[in-house]
Amino acid sequence: EQMYKVISGQEEAEYRKTAFPILEWGYTLKPMSNLDISRELDAVAMLEYERVFDNVSQAIRIHNGILRVCPFKDFNQVIARAAMVYYLMSREMPLASFELKEEEYNEILSKELKQPKIIKKSQSGRKYDEDEIEVSELYEPLAKGILDTLNLIDNLTSVY
């Protein structure tokens, strides 16, 4: 809600009132009450404190979680990306974005919002092995964006 207030310039964050289709993703939001939206956002916010996945995966889960709900009537994509970047920067990672064209980004979101990646627990229920996790198609483009930023920082600060 705080990000919405800052980005929109409004004093209060107002949740969307209706379900509506997001044409570029071929995704229709389900109707939700303010309480349901608030609960969903709380669940997404709690992802920041999970220590199960690597930082890139967690950032994508936060991004997709916000977009799955689209809690506000506008600015949802900006808020999702801002939350993702905030999470990465809070983990001392550089400012980065997806290395994707808009059409590629929308195509991936279309698939992932309709059928979220399923996370499979190991038998212990605690440890996740690499082969047990379905990785988001957004992982590599975001990881590449982070690496490109790190390389740029390295090149700009290297002493020859």
mmCIF file with all atom_site columns, C-alpha atoms in Angstrom:
data_model
loop_
_atom_site.group_PDB
_atom_site.id
_atom_site.type_symbol
_atom_site.label_atom_id
_atom_site.label_alt_id
_atom_site.label_comp_id
_atom_site.label_asym_id
_atom_site.label_entity_id
_atom_site.label_seq_id
_atom_site.pdbx_PDB_ins_code
_atom_site.Cartn_x
_atom_site.Cartn_y
_atom_site.Cartn_z
_atom_site.occupancy
_atom_site.B_iso_or_equiv
_atom_site.pdbx_formal_charge
_atom_site.auth_seq_id
_atom_site.auth_comp_id
_atom_site.auth_asym_id
_atom_site.auth_atom_id
_atom_site.pdbx_PDB_model_num
ATOM 1   C CA . GLU A 1 1   ? 0.000   0.000   0.000   1.00 0.00 ? 1   GLU A CA 1
ATOM 2   C CA . GLN A 1 2   ? 2.852   2.368   0.806   1.00 0.00 ? 2   GLN A CA 1
ATOM 3   C CA . MET A 1 3   ? 4.390   1.856   -2.644  1.00 0.00 ? 3   MET A CA 1
ATOM 4   C CA . TYR A 1 4   ? 1.040   2.621   -4.251  1.00 0.00 ? 4   TYR A CA 1
ATOM 5   C CA . LYS A 1 5   ? 0.767   5.884   -2.318  1.00 0.00 ? 5   LYS A CA 1
ATOM 6   C CA . VAL A 1 6   ? 4.268   6.943   -3.369  1.00 0.00 ? 6   VAL A CA 1
ATOM 7   C CA . ILE A 1 7   ? 3.904   5.908   -7.013  1.00 0.00 ? 7   ILE A CA 1
ATOM 8   C CA . SER A 1 8   ? 0.370   7.224   -7.501  1.00 0.00 ? 8   SER A CA 1
ATOM 9   C CA . GLY A 1 9   ? 0.813   10.392  -5.456  1.00 0.00 ? 9   GLY A CA 1
ATOM 10  C CA . GLN A 1 10  ? -2.460  9.638   -3.672  1.00 0.00 ? 10  GLN A CA 1
ATOM 11  C CA . GLU A 1 11  ? -2.861  9.849   0.078   1.00 0.00 ? 11  GLU A CA 1
ATOM 12  C CA . GLU A 1 12  ? -4.757  6.573   0.337   1.00 0.00 ? 12  GLU A CA 1
ATOM 13  C CA . ALA A 1 13  ? -4.358  3.269   -1.456  1.00 0.00 ? 13  ALA A CA 1
ATOM 14  C CA . GLU A 1 14  ? -7.669  2.124   -2.871  1.00 0.00 ? 14  GLU A CA 1
ATOM 15  C CA . TYR A 1 15  ? -8.107  -1.503  -3.866  1.00 0.00 ? 15  TYR A CA 1
ATOM 16  C CA . ARG A 1 16  ? -9.779  -2.418  -7.122  1.00 0.00 ? 16  ARG A CA 1
ATOM 17  C CA . LYS A 1 17  ? -13.503 -2.922  -6.866  1.00 0.00 ? 17  LYS A CA 1
ATOM 18  C CA . THR A 1 18  ? -14.131 -5.318  -9.743  1.00 0.00 ? 18  THR A CA 1
ATOM 19  C CA . ALA A 1 19  ? -12.640 -8.170  -11.671 1.00 0.00 ? 19  ALA A CA 1
ATOM 20  C CA . PHE A 1 20  ? -11.328 -7.222  -15.085 1.00 0.00 ? 20  PHE A CA 1
ATOM 21  C CA . PRO A 1 21  ? -9.368  -8.829  -17.904 1.00 0.00 ? 21  PRO A CA 1
ATOM 22  C CA . ILE A 1 22  ? -5.728  -7.976  -18.531 1.00 0.00 ? 22  ILE A CA 1
ATOM 23  C CA . LEU A 1 23  ? -5.638  -8.347  -22.283 1.00 0.00 ? 23  LEU A CA 1
ATOM 24  C CA . GLU A 1 24  ? -1.864  -8.444  -22.781 1.00 0.00 ? 24  GLU A CA 1
ATOM 25  C CA . TRP A 1 25  ? -1.660  -11.456 -20.448 1.00 0.00 ? 25  TRP A CA 1
ATOM 26  C CA . GLY A 1 26  ? -4.910  -13.122 -21.474 1.00 0.00 ? 26  GLY A CA 1
ATOM 27  C CA . TYR A 1 27  ? -5.672  -13.214 -17.756 1.00 0.00 ? 27  TYR A CA 1
ATOM 28  C CA . THR A 1 28  ? -8.888  -12.293 -15.984 1.00 0.00 ? 28  THR A CA 1
ATOM 29  C CA . LEU A 1 29  ? -8.681  -11.237 -12.366 1.00 0.00 ? 29  LEU A CA 1
ATOM 30  C CA . LYS A 1 30  ? -11.085 -12.938 -10.042 1.00 0.00 ? 30  LYS A CA 1
ATOM 31  C CA . PRO A 1 31  ? -13.438 -10.792 -7.963  1.00 0.00 ? 31  PRO A CA 1
ATOM 32  C CA . MET A 1 32  ? -12.019 -10.188 -4.497  1.00 0.00 ? 32  MET A CA 1
ATOM 33  C CA . SER A 1 33  ? -13.148 -8.258  -1.447  1.00 0.00 ? 33  SER A CA 1
ATOM 34  C CA . ASN A 1 34  ? -10.858 -5.684  0.134   1.00 0.00 ? 34  ASN A CA 1
ATOM 35  C CA . LEU A 1 35  ? -10.211 -8.167  2.932   1.00 0.00 ? 35  LEU A CA 1
ATOM 36  C CA . ASP A 1 36  ? -9.223  -10.915 0.450   1.00 0.00 ? 36  ASP A CA 1
ATOM 37  C CA . ILE A 1 37  ? -6.901  -8.527  -1.407  1.00 0.00 ? 37  ILE A CA 1
ATOM 38  C CA . SER A 1 38  ? -5.352  -7.431  1.885   1.00 0.00 ? 38  SER A CA 1
ATOM 39  C CA . ARG A 1 39  ? -4.772  -11.062 2.902   1.00 0.00 ? 39  ARG A CA 1
ATOM 40  C CA . GLU A 1 40  ? -3.202  -11.889 -0.462  1.00 0.00 ? 40  GLU A CA 1
ATOM 41  C CA . LEU A 1 41  ? -0.870  -8.895  -0.198  1.00 0.00 ? 41  LEU A CA 1
ATOM 42  C CA . ASP A 1 42  ? 0.081   -9.902  3.348   1.00 0.00 ? 42  ASP A CA 1
ATOM 43  C CA . ALA A 1 43  ? 0.977   -13.373 2.057   1.00 0.00 ? 43  ALA A CA 1
ATOM 44  C CA . VAL A 1 44  ? 3.136   -11.826 -0.685  1.00 0.00 ? 44  VAL A CA 1
ATOM 45  C CA . ALA A 1 45  ? 4.790   -9.520  1.857   1.00 0.00 ? 45  ALA A CA 1
ATOM 46  C CA . MET A 1 46  ? 5.661   -12.522 4.027   1.00 0.00 ? 46  MET A CA 1
ATOM 47  C CA . LEU A 1 47  ? 7.687   -13.966 1.148   1.00 0.00 ? 47  LEU A CA 1
ATOM 48  C CA . GLU A 1 48  ? 10.359  -11.398 2.020   1.00 0.00 ? 48  GLU A CA 1
ATOM 49  C CA . TYR A 1 49  ? 11.072  -13.318 5.225   1.00 0.00 ? 49  TYR A CA 1
ATOM 50  C CA . GLU A 1 50  ? 11.160  -16.828 3.749   1.00 0.00 ? 50  GLU A CA 1
ATOM 51  C CA . ARG A 1 51  ? 14.650  -18.196 3.423   1.00 0.00 ? 51  ARG A CA 1
ATOM 52  C CA . VAL A 1 52  ? 13.847  -21.186 1.252   1.00 0.00 ? 52  VAL A CA 1
ATOM 53  C CA . PHE A 1 53  ? 14.847  -19.942 -2.181  1.00 0.00 ? 53  PHE A CA 1
ATOM 54  C CA . ASP A 1 54  ? 17.652  -17.905 -3.640  1.00 0.00 ? 54  ASP A CA 1
ATOM 55  C CA . ASN A 1 55  ? 17.172  -14.132 -3.871  1.00 0.00 ? 55  ASN A CA 1
ATOM 56  C CA . VAL A 1 56  ? 16.305  -14.082 -7.573  1.00 0.00 ? 56  VAL A CA 1
ATOM 57  C CA . SER A 1 57  ? 13.587  -16.719 -7.146  1.00 0.00 ? 57  SER A CA 1
ATOM 58  C CA . GLN A 1 58  ? 12.166  -14.909 -4.131  1.00 0.00 ? 58  GLN A CA 1
ATOM 59  C CA . ALA A 1 59  ? 12.102  -11.588 -6.008  1.00 0.00 ? 59  ALA A CA 1
ATOM 60  C CA . ILE A 1 60  ? 10.186  -13.214 -8.871  1.00 0.00 ? 60  ILE A CA 1
ATOM 61  C CA . ARG A 1 61  ? 7.725   -14.833 -6.443  1.00 0.00 ? 61  ARG A CA 1
ATOM 62  C CA . ILE A 1 62  ? 7.029   -11.388 -4.942  1.00 0.00 ? 62  ILE A CA 1
ATOM 63  C CA . HIS A 1 63  ? 6.653   -9.814  -8.410  1.00 0.00 ? 63  HIS A CA 1
ATOM 64  C CA . ASN A 1 64  ? 4.303   -12.536 -9.663  1.00 0.00 ? 64  ASN A CA 1
ATOM 65  C CA . GLY A 1 65  ? 2.365   -12.629 -6.396  1.00 0.00 ? 65  GLY A CA 1
ATOM 66  C CA . ILE A 1 66  ? 1.457   -8.967  -6.706  1.00 0.00 ? 66  ILE A CA 1
ATOM 67  C CA . LEU A 1 67  ? 0.494   -9.342  -10.365 1.00 0.00 ? 67  LEU A CA 1
ATOM 68  C CA . ARG A 1 68  ? -1.608  -12.424 -9.671  1.00 0.00 ? 68  ARG A CA 1
ATOM 69  C CA . VAL A 1 69  ? -3.774  -10.266 -7.385  1.00 0.00 ? 69  VAL A CA 1
ATOM 70  C CA . CYS A 1 70  ? -3.447  -6.884  -9.182  1.00 0.00 ? 70  CYS A CA 1
ATOM 71  C CA . PRO A 1 71  ? -4.735  -5.206  -6.047  1.00 0.00 ? 71  PRO A CA 1
ATOM 72  C CA . PHE A 1 72  ? -5.130  -1.704  -7.432  1.00 0.00 ? 72  PHE A CA 1
ATOM 73  C CA . LYS A 1 73  ? -6.943  -0.290  -10.440 1.00 0.00 ? 73  LYS A CA 1
ATOM 74  C CA . ASP A 1 74  ? -3.655  0.998   -11.853 1.00 0.00 ? 74  ASP A CA 1
ATOM 75  C CA . PHE A 1 75  ? 0.134   0.925   -11.296 1.00 0.00 ? 75  PHE A CA 1
ATOM 76  C CA . ASN A 1 76  ? 0.200   -2.827  -10.527 1.00 0.00 ? 76  ASN A CA 1
ATOM 77  C CA . GLN A 1 77  ? 3.110   -3.602  -12.863 1.00 0.00 ? 77  GLN A CA 1
ATOM 78  C CA . VAL A 1 78  ? 5.145   -0.685  -11.554 1.00 0.00 ? 78  VAL A CA 1
ATOM 79  C CA . ILE A 1 79  ? 4.459   -1.728  -7.968  1.00 0.00 ? 79  ILE A CA 1
ATOM 80  C CA . ALA A 1 80  ? 5.352   -5.370  -8.696  1.00 0.00 ? 80  ALA A CA 1
ATOM 81  C CA . ARG A 1 81  ? 8.671   -4.384  -10.265 1.00 0.00 ? 81  ARG A CA 1
ATOM 82  C CA . ALA A 1 82  ? 9.404   -1.870  -7.502  1.00 0.00 ? 82  ALA A CA 1
ATOM 83  C CA . ALA A 1 83  ? 8.743   -4.530  -4.852  1.00 0.00 ? 83  ALA A CA 1
ATOM 84  C CA . MET A 1 84  ? 10.992  -6.970  -6.726  1.00 0.00 ? 84  MET A CA 1
ATOM 85  C CA . VAL A 1 85  ? 13.814  -4.409  -6.989  1.00 0.00 ? 85  VAL A CA 1
ATOM 86  C CA . TYR A 1 86  ? 13.353  -3.372  -3.356  1.00 0.00 ? 86  TYR A CA 1
ATOM 87  C CA . TYR A 1 87  ? 13.667  -7.012  -2.279  1.00 0.00 ? 87  TYR A CA 1
ATOM 88  C CA . LEU A 1 88  ? 16.837  -7.505  -4.339  1.00 0.00 ? 88  LEU A CA 1
ATOM 89  C CA . MET A 1 89  ? 18.416  -4.299  -3.091  1.00 0.00 ? 89  MET A CA 1
ATOM 90  C CA . SER A 1 90  ? 17.562  -5.211  0.514   1.00 0.00 ? 90  SER A CA 1
ATOM 91  C CA . ARG A 1 91  ? 19.650  -8.328  -0.119  1.00 0.00 ? 91  ARG A CA 1
ATOM 92  C CA . GLU A 1 92  ? 22.561  -6.141  -1.299  1.00 0.00 ? 92  GLU A CA 1
ATOM 93  C CA . MET A 1 93  ? 21.988  -6.975  -4.934  1.00 0.00 ? 93  MET A CA 1
ATOM 94  C CA . PRO A 1 94  ? 22.187  -4.304  -7.635  1.00 0.00 ? 94  PRO A CA 1
ATOM 95  C CA . LEU A 1 95  ? 19.340  -2.519  -9.342  1.00 0.00 ? 95  LEU A CA 1
ATOM 96  C CA . ALA A 1 96  ? 18.239  -4.746  -12.214 1.00 0.00 ? 96  ALA A CA 1
ATOM 97  C CA . SER A 1 97  ? 15.293  -5.574  -14.399 1.00 0.00 ? 97  SER A CA 1
ATOM 98  C CA . PHE A 1 98  ? 14.248  -8.346  -16.737 1.00 0.00 ? 98  PHE A CA 1
ATOM 99  C CA . GLU A 1 99  ? 16.324  -8.549  -19.891 1.00 0.00 ? 99  GLU A CA 1
ATOM 100 C CA . LEU A 1 100 ? 13.217  -9.097  -22.008 1.00 0.00 ? 100 LEU A CA 1
ATOM 101 C CA . LYS A 1 101 ? 11.226  -7.339  -24.668 1.00 0.00 ? 101 LYS A CA 1
ATOM 102 C CA . GLU A 1 102 ? 7.735   -6.350  -23.542 1.00 0.00 ? 102 GLU A CA 1
ATOM 103 C CA . GLU A 1 103 ? 6.118   -9.041  -25.723 1.00 0.00 ? 103 GLU A CA 1
ATOM 104 C CA . GLU A 1 104 ? 8.351   -11.749 -24.208 1.00 0.00 ? 104 GLU A CA 1
ATOM 105 C CA . TYR A 1 105 ? 7.627   -10.526 -20.673 1.00 0.00 ? 105 TYR A CA 1
ATOM 106 C CA . ASN A 1 106 ? 3.855   -10.525 -21.332 1.00 0.00 ? 106 ASN A CA 1
ATOM 107 C CA . GLU A 1 107 ? 3.987   -14.003 -22.876 1.00 0.00 ? 107 GLU A CA 1
ATOM 108 C CA . ILE A 1 108 ? 5.797   -15.435 -19.854 1.00 0.00 ? 108 ILE A CA 1
ATOM 109 C CA . LEU A 1 109 ? 3.455   -13.682 -17.423 1.00 0.00 ? 109 LEU A CA 1
ATOM 110 C CA . SER A 1 110 ? 0.475   -14.978 -19.350 1.00 0.00 ? 110 SER A CA 1
ATOM 111 C CA . LYS A 1 111 ? 1.664   -18.552 -18.771 1.00 0.00 ? 111 LYS A CA 1
ATOM 112 C CA . GLU A 1 112 ? 2.811   -18.113 -15.198 1.00 0.00 ? 112 GLU A CA 1
ATOM 113 C CA . LEU A 1 113 ? -0.257  -16.265 -13.944 1.00 0.00 ? 113 LEU A CA 1
ATOM 114 C CA . LYS A 1 114 ? -2.595  -18.856 -15.430 1.00 0.00 ? 114 LYS A CA 1
ATOM 115 C CA . GLN A 1 115 ? -0.575  -21.765 -14.089 1.00 0.00 ? 115 GLN A CA 1
ATOM 116 C CA . PRO A 1 116 ? 1.823   -20.769 -11.325 1.00 0.00 ? 116 PRO A CA 1
ATOM 117 C CA . LYS A 1 117 ? 4.994   -22.782 -10.984 1.00 0.00 ? 117 LYS A CA 1
ATOM 118 C CA . ILE A 1 118 ? 4.465   -25.601 -8.521  1.00 0.00 ? 118 ILE A CA 1
ATOM 119 C CA . ILE A 1 119 ? 7.027   -25.903 -5.786  1.00 0.00 ? 119 ILE A CA 1
ATOM 120 C CA . LYS A 1 120 ? 7.605   -29.480 -4.723  1.00 0.00 ? 120 LYS A CA 1
ATOM 121 C CA . LYS A 1 121 ? 8.796   -30.150 -1.173  1.00 0.00 ? 121 LYS A CA 1
ATOM 122 C CA . SER A 1 122 ? 11.426  -32.739 -0.423  1.00 0.00 ? 122 SER A CA 1
ATOM 123 C CA . GLN A 1 123 ? 10.516  -35.627 1.829   1.00 0.00 ? 123 GLN A CA 1
ATOM 124 C CA . SER A 1 124 ? 11.830  -33.809 4.893   1.00 0.00 ? 124 SER A CA 1
ATOM 125 C CA . GLY A 1 125 ? 9.517   -30.922 4.092   1.00 0.00 ? 125 GLY A CA 1
ATOM 126 C CA . ARG A 1 126 ? 12.301  -28.462 4.867   1.00 0.00 ? 126 ARG A CA 1
ATOM 127 C CA . LYS A 1 127 ? 15.061  -28.671 2.313   1.00 0.00 ? 127 LYS A CA 1
ATOM 128 C CA . TYR A 1 128 ? 14.514  -27.880 -1.328  1.00 0.00 ? 128 TYR A CA 1
ATOM 129 C CA . ASP A 1 129 ? 16.742  -29.510 -3.870  1.00 0.00 ? 129 ASP A CA 1
ATOM 130 C CA . GLU A 1 130 ? 17.399  -27.831 -7.188  1.00 0.00 ? 130 GLU A CA 1
ATOM 131 C CA . ASP A 1 131 ? 15.697  -30.583 -9.179  1.00 0.00 ? 131 ASP A CA 1
ATOM 132 C CA . GLU A 1 132 ? 12.533  -30.265 -7.053  1.00 0.00 ? 132 GLU A CA 1
ATOM 133 C CA . ILE A 1 133 ? 11.784  -26.671 -7.996  1.00 0.00 ? 133 ILE A CA 1
ATOM 134 C CA . GLU A 1 134 ? 10.183  -25.574 -11.245 1.00 0.00 ? 134 GLU A CA 1
ATOM 135 C CA . VAL A 1 135 ? 12.064  -22.426 -12.095 1.00 0.00 ? 135 VAL A CA 1
ATOM 136 C CA . SER A 1 136 ? 10.193  -19.433 -13.449 1.00 0.00 ? 136 SER A CA 1
ATOM 137 C CA . GLU A 1 137 ? 10.929  -18.469 -17.033 1.00 0.00 ? 137 GLU A CA 1
ATOM 138 C CA . LEU A 1 138 ? 11.635  -15.009 -15.631 1.00 0.00 ? 138 LEU A CA 1
ATOM 139 C CA . TYR A 1 139 ? 14.618  -16.339 -13.653 1.00 0.00 ? 139 TYR A CA 1
ATOM 140 C CA . GLU A 1 140 ? 17.249  -16.259 -16.377 1.00 0.00 ? 140 GLU A CA 1
ATOM 141 C CA . PRO A 1 141 ? 16.307  -12.814 -17.747 1.00 0.00 ? 141 PRO A CA 1
ATOM 142 C CA . LEU A 1 142 ? 16.409  -11.313 -14.245 1.00 0.00 ? 142 LEU A CA 1
ATOM 143 C CA . ALA A 1 143 ? 19.648  -13.091 -13.343 1.00 0.00 ? 143 ALA A CA 1
ATOM 144 C CA . LYS A 1 144 ? 21.157  -11.809 -16.607 1.00 0.00 ? 144 LYS A CA 1
ATOM 145 C CA . GLY A 1 145 ? 20.033  -8.266  -15.745 1.00 0.00 ? 145 GLY A CA 1
ATOM 146 C CA . ILE A 1 146 ? 21.725  -8.557  -12.345 1.00 0.00 ? 146 ILE A CA 1
ATOM 147 C CA . LEU A 1 147 ? 24.940  -9.932  -13.857 1.00 0.00 ? 147 LEU A CA 1
ATOM 148 C CA . ASP A 1 148 ? 24.991  -7.219  -16.522 1.00 0.00 ? 148 ASP A CA 1
ATOM 149 C CA . THR A 1 149 ? 24.653  -4.567  -13.817 1.00 0.00 ? 149 THR A CA 1
ATOM 150 C CA . LEU A 1 150 ? 27.427  -6.160  -11.761 1.00 0.00 ? 150 LEU A CA 1
ATOM 151 C CA . ASN A 1 151 ? 29.686  -6.299  -14.821 1.00 0.00 ? 151 ASN A CA 1
ATOM 152 C CA . LEU A 1 152 ? 28.976  -2.645  -15.555 1.00 0.00 ? 152 LEU A CA 1
ATOM 153 C CA . ILE A 1 153 ? 29.811  -1.691  -11.967 1.00 0.00 ? 153 ILE A CA 1
ATOM 154 C CA . ASP A 1 154 ? 32.993  -3.757  -12.157 1.00 0.00 ? 154 ASP A CA 1
ATOM 155 C CA . ASN A 1 155 ? 34.039  -2.145  -15.450 1.00 0.00 ? 155 ASN A CA 1
ATOM 156 C CA . LEU A 1 156 ? 33.339  1.357   -14.171 1.00 0.00 ? 156 LEU A CA 1
ATOM 157 C CA . THR A 1 157 ? 35.211  0.859   -10.920 1.00 0.00 ? 157 THR A CA 1
ATOM 158 C CA . SER A 1 158 ? 38.140  -1.270  -12.083 1.00 0.00 ? 158 SER A CA 1
ATOM 159 C CA . VAL A 1 159 ? 41.583  0.256   -11.913 1.00 0.00 ? 159 VAL A CA 1
ATOM 160 C CA . TYR A 1 160 ? 43.726  -0.645  -14.887 1.00 0.00 ? 160 TYR A CA 1
#
